[in-house]
mmCIF file of C-alpha atoms and ligand atoms in Angstrom:
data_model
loop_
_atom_site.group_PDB
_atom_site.id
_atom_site.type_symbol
_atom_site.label_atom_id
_atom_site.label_comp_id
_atom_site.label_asym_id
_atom_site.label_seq_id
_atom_site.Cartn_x
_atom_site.Cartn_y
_atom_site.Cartn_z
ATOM 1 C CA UNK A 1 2.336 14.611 17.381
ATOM 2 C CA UNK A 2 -0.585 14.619 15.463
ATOM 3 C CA UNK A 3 -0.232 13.416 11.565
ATOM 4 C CA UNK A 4 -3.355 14.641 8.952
ATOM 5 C CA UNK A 5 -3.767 12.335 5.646
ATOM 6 C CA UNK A 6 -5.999 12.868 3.381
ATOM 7 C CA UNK A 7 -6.718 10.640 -0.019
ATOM 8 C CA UNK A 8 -8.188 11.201 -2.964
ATOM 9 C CA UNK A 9 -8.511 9.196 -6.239
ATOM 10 C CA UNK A 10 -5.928 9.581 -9.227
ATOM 11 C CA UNK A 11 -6.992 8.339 -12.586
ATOM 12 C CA UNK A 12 -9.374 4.844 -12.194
ATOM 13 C CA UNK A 13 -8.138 2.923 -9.455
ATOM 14 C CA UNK A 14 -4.510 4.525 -8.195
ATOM 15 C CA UNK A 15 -5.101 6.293 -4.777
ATOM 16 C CA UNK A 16 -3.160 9.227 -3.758
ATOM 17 C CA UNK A 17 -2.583 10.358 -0.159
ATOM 18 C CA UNK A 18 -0.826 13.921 1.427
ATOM 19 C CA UNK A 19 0.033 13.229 4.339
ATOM 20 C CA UNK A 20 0.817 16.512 6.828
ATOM 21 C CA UNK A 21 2.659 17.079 10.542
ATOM 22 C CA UNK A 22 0.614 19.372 12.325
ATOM 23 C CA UNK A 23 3.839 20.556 14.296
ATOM 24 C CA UNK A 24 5.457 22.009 11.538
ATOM 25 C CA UNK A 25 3.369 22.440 8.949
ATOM 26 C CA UNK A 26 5.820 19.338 6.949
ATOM 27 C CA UNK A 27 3.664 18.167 3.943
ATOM 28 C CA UNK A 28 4.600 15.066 1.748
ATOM 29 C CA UNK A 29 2.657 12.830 -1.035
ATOM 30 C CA UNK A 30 2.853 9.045 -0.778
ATOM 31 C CA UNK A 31 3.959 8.551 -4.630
ATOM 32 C CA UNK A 32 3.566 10.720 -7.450
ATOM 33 C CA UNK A 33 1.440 9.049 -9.997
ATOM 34 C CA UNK A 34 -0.354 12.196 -11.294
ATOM 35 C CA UNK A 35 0.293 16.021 -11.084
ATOM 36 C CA UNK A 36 -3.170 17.526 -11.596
ATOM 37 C CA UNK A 37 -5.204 15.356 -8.746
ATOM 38 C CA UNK A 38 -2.379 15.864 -6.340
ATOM 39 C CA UNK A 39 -1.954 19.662 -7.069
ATOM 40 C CA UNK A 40 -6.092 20.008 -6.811
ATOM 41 C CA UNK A 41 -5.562 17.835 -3.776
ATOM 42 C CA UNK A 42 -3.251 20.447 -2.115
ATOM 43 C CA UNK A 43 -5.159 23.394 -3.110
ATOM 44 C CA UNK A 44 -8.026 22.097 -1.374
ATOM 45 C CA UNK A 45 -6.306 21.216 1.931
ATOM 46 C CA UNK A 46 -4.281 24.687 2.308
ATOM 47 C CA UNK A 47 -0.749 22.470 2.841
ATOM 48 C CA UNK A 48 2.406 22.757 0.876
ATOM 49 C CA UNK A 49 4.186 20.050 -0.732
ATOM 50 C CA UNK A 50 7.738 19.601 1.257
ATOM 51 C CA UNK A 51 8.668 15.743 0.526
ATOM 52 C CA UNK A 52 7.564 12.952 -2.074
ATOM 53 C CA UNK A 53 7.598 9.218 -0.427
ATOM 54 C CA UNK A 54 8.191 6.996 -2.659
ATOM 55 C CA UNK A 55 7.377 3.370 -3.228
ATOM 56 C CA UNK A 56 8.391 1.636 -6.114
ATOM 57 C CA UNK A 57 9.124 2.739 -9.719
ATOM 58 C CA UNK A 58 6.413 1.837 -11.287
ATOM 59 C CA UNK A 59 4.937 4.779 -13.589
ATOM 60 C CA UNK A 60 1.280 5.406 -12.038
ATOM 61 C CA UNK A 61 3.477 5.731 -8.838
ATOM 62 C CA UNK A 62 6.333 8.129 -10.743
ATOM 63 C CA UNK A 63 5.188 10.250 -13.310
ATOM 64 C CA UNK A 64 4.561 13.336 -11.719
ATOM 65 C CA UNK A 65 7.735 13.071 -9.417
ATOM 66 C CA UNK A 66 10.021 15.609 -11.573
ATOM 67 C CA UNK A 67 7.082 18.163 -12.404
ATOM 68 C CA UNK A 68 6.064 17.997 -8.641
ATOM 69 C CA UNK A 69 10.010 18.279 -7.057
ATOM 70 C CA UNK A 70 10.634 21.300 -9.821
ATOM 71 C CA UNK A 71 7.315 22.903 -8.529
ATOM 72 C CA UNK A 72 7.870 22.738 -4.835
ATOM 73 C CA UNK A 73 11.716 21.657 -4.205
ATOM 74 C CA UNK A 74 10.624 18.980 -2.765
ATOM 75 C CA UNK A 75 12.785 16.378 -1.057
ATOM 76 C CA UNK A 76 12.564 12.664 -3.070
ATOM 77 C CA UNK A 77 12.528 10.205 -0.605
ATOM 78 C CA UNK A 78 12.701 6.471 -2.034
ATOM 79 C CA UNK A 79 13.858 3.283 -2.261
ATOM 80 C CA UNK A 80 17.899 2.477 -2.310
ATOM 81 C CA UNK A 81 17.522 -0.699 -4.604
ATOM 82 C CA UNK A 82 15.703 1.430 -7.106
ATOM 83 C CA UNK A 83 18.360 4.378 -7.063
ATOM 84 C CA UNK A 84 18.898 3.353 -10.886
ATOM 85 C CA UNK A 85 15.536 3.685 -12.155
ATOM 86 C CA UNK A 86 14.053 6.408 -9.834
ATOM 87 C CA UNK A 87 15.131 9.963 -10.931
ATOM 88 C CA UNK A 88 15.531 13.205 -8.295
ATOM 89 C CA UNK A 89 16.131 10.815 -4.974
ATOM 90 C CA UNK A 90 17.502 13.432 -2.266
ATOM 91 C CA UNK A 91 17.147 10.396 -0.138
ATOM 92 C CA UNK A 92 17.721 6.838 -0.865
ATOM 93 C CA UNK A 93 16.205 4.694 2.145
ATOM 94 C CA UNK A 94 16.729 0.688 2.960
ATOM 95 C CA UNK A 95 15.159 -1.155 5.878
ATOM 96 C CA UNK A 96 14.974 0.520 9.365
ATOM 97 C CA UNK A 97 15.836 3.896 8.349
ATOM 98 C CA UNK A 98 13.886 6.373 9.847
ATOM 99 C CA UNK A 99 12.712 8.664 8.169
ATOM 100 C CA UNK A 100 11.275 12.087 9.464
ATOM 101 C CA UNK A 101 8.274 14.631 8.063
ATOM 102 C CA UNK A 102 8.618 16.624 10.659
ATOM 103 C CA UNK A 103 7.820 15.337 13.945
ATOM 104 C CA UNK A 104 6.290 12.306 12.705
ATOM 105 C CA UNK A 105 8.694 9.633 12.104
ATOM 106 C CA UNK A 106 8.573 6.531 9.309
ATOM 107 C CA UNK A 107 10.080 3.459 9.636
ATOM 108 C CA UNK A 108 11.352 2.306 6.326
ATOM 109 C CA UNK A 109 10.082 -1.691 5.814
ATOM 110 C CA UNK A 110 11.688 -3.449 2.755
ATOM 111 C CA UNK A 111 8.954 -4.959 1.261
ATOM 112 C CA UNK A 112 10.113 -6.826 -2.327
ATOM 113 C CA UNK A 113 7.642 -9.066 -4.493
ATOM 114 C CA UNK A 114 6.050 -6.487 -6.166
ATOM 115 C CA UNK A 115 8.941 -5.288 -7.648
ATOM 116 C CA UNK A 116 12.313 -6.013 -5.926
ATOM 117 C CA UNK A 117 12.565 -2.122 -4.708
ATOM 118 C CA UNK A 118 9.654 -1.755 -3.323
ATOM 119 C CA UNK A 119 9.044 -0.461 0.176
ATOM 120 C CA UNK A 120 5.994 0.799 2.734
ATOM 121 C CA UNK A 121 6.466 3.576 5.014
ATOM 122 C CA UNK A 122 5.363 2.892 8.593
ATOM 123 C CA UNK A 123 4.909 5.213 11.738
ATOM 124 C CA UNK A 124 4.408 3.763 14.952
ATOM 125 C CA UNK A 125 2.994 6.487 16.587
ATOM 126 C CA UNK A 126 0.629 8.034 14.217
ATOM 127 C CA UNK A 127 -0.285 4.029 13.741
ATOM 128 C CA UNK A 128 -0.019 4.115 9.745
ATOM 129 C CA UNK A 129 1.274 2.255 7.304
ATOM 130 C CA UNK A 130 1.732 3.350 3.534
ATOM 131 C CA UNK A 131 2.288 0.040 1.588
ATOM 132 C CA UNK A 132 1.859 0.886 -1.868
ATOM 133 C CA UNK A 133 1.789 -2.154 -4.258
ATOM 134 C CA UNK A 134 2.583 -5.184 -1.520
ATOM 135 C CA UNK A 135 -0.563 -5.154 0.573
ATOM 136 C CA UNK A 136 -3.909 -3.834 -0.590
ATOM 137 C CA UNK A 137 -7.401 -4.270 0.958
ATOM 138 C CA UNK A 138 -7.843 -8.336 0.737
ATOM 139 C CA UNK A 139 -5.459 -8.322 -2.106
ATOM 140 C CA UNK A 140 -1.808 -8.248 -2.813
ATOM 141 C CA UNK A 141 0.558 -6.762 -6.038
ATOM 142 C CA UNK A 142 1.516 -8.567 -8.655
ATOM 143 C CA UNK A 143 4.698 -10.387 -8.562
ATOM 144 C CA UNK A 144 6.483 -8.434 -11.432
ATOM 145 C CA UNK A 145 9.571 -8.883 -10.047
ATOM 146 C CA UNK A 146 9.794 -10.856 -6.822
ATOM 147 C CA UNK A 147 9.342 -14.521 -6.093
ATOM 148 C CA UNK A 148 6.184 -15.754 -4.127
ATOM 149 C CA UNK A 149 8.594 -16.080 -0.952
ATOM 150 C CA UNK A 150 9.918 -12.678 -1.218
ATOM 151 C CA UNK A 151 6.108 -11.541 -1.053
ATOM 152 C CA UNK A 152 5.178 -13.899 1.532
ATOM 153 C CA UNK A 153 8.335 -12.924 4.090
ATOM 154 C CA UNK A 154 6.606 -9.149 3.090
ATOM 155 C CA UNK A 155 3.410 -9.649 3.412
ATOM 156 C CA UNK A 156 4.185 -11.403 6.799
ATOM 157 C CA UNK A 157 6.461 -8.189 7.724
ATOM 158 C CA UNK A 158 3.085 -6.175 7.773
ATOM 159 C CA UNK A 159 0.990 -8.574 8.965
ATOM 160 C CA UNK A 160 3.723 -8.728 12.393
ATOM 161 C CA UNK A 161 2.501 -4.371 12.541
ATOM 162 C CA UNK A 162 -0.014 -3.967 15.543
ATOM 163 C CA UNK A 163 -3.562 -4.673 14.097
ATOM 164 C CA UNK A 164 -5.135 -1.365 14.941
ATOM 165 C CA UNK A 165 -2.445 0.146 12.324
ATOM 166 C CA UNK A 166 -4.325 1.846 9.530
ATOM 167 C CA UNK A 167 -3.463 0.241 6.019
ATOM 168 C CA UNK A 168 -2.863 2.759 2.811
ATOM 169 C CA UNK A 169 -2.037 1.428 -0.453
ATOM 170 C CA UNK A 170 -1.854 2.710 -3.836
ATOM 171 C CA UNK A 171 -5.175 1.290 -5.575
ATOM 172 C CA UNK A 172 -8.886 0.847 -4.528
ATOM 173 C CA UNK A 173 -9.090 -2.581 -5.973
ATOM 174 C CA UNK A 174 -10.962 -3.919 -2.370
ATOM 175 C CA UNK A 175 -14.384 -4.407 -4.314
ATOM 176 C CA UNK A 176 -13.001 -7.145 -7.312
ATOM 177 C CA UNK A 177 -10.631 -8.437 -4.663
ATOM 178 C CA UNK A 178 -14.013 -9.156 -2.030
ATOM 179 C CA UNK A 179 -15.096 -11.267 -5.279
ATOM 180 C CA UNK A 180 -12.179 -13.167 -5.614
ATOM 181 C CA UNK A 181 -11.419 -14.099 -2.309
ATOM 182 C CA UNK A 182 -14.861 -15.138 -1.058
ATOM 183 C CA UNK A 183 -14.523 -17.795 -3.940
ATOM 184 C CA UNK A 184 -11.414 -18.966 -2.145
ATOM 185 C CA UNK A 185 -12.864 -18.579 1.558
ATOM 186 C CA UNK A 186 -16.357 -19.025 1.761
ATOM 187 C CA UNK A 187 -16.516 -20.128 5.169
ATOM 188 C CA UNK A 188 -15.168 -16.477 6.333
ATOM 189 C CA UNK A 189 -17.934 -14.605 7.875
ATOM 190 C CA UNK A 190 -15.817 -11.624 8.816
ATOM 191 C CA UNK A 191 -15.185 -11.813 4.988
ATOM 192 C CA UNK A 192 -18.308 -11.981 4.184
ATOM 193 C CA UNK A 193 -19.008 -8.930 6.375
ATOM 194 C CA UNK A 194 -16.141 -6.896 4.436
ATOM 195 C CA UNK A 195 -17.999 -7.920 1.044
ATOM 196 C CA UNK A 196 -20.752 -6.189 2.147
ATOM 197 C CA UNK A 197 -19.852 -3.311 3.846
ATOM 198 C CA UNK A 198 -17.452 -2.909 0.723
ATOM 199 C CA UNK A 199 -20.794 -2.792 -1.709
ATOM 200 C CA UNK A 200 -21.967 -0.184 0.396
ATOM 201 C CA UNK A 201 -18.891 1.788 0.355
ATOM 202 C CA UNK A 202 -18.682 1.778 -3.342
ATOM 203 C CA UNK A 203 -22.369 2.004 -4.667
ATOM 204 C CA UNK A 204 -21.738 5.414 -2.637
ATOM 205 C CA UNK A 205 -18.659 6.474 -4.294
ATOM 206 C CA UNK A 206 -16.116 5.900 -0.835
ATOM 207 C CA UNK A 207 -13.257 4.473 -0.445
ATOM 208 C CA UNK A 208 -12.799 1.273 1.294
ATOM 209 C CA UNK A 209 -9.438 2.371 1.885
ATOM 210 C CA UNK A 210 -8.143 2.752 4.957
ATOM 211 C CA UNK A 211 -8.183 -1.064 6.305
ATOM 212 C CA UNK A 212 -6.595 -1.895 9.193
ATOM 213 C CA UNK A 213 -4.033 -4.677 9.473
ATOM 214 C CA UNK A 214 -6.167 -6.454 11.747
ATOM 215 C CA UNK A 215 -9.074 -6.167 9.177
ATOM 216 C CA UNK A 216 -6.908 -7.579 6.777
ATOM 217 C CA UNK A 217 -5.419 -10.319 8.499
ATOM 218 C CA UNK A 218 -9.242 -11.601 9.272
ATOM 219 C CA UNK A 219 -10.190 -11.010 6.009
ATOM 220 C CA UNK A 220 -7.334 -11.128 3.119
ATOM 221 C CA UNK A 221 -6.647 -14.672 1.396
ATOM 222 C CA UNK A 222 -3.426 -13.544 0.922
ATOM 223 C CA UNK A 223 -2.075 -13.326 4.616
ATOM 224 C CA UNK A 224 -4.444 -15.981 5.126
ATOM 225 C CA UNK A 225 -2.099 -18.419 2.910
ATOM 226 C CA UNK A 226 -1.749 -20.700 6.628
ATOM 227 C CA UNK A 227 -4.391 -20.989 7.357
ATOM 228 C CA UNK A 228 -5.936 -24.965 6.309
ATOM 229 C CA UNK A 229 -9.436 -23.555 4.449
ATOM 230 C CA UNK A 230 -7.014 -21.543 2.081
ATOM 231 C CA UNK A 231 -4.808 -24.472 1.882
ATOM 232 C CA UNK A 232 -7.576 -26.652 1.019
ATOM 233 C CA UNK A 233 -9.470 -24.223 -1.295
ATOM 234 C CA UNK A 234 -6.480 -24.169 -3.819
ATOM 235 C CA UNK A 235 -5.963 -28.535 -3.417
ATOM 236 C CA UNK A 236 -2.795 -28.508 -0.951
ATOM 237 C CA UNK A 237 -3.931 -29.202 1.720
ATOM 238 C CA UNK A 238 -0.998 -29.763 4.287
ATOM 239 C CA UNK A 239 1.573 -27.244 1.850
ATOM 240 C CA UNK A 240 3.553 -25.218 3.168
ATOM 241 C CA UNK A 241 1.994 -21.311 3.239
ATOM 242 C CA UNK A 242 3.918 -20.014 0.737
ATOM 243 C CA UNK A 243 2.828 -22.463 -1.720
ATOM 244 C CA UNK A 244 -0.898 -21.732 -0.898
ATOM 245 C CA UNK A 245 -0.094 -18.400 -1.596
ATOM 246 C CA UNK A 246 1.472 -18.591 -5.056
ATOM 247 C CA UNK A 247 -1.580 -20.718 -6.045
ATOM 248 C CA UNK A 248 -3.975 -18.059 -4.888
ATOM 249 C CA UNK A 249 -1.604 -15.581 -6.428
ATOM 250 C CA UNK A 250 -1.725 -17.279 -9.687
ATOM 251 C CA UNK A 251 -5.419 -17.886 -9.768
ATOM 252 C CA UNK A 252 -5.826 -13.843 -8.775
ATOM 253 C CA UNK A 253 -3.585 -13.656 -12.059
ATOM 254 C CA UNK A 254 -6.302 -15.595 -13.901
ATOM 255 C CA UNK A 255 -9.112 -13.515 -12.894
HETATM 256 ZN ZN1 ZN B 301 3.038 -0.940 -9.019
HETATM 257 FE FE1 FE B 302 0.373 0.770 -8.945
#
């Protein structure tokens, strides 16, 4: 059961993605956070919009999620919690739903920190996982919302995915996030590896996006939060993980 995804930048830094199930033709955008890239992004890969998969509510994820549902009739898949502040849901999804495009199948994963609504859409047997906000390439989101444990208990949630998964998210941030977390784990060398190969990425234009969840979990301070160099690179040495990783979180907030 094949699954095609192709990404493509919106605006600075957000990333887009269509995702499409070869079977039947089933065609839905991770998030909505602009109408013109996605539309140009459709146009040039022949497929028609059938369902929006949402993460969270945040505008550069939104915005284009009426204009897009009116165009196509597309069906609004998104978050339960955020039922309130998400308009057009056909479908409001908690943890371990499944939902279907097609013949490909998502597991719903709650995912809160972020913001508390926020979830990632993961298929086991296309080996994909959407994760908007939570997880990027050797970053994480913001807490807005959540406390550090709620994003630690999600972070860990992907991190537990196989590691050959591919890893979406909604922003190619990879580049300033290499900076910040070889200050915090200099010692990595498969970190140091990432840094470069993420240069070379971006001095020509490509995205560094998709990582892998094994990738990540080699490379990413932020699911690294156990491990004693982090521990020690933040001055708590012998802390529990999740107060490594509010430190690291709050220096990341810091610049
Ligand atoms: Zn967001
Ligand atoms: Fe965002």
């Amino acid at each position: 059961m094949p699954l095609s995804i192709h990404q493509f930048a919106i605006g600075s830094d957000n990333l887009g993605v269509l995702i499409h199930d070869e079977a039947t033709g089933r065609t839905a955008s991770i998030d909505a956070g602009e109408e013109a890239p996605i539309l140009a992004a459709l146009k040039e890969t022949g497929w028609i919009l059938t369902d929006l998969f949402i993460t969270h509510h945040h505008g550069d994820h939104i915005a284009a999620l009426q204009p897009l549902k009116e165009r196509f009739g597309a069906r609004v898949v998104a978050p339960f919690a955020d039922a309130h502040r998400i308009p057009g849901i056909d479908l409001a999804v908690r943890e371990g739903d499944i939902v279907d495009l097609g013949e490909t199948g998502f597991s719903i994963l709650e995912t809160p920190g972020h913001t508390i609504g926020h979830i990632a859409y993961y298929s086991e047997a296309a080996k994909v996982v959407f994760a908007g906000d939570t997880l990027f390439s050797l970053g994480c989101g913001r807490l807005f919302e959540g406390t550090p444990q709620q994003m630690w208990a999600s972070l860990a949630k992907l991190a537990r995915l196989p590691d050959d998964t591919l890893l979406y998210c909604g922003h190619e941030y990879t580049l300033s996030n290499a900076r910040f977390a070889v200050r915090f784990d200099a010692g990595n060398e498969a970190l140091k590896q990432r840094l470069s190969d993420v240069e070379a990425l971006r001095s020509k234009g490509e995205f560094t996006i998709p990582s892998t969840i094994g990738l990540e979990k080699a490379t990413n301070p932020f699911l690294r939060a156990a491990e004693p160099a982090l521990a020690q690179a933040v001055g708590l040495t012998g802390h529990p993980a999740v107060e490594v990783f509010a430190a690291l979180r709050e220096a990341k907030n810091k610049g």
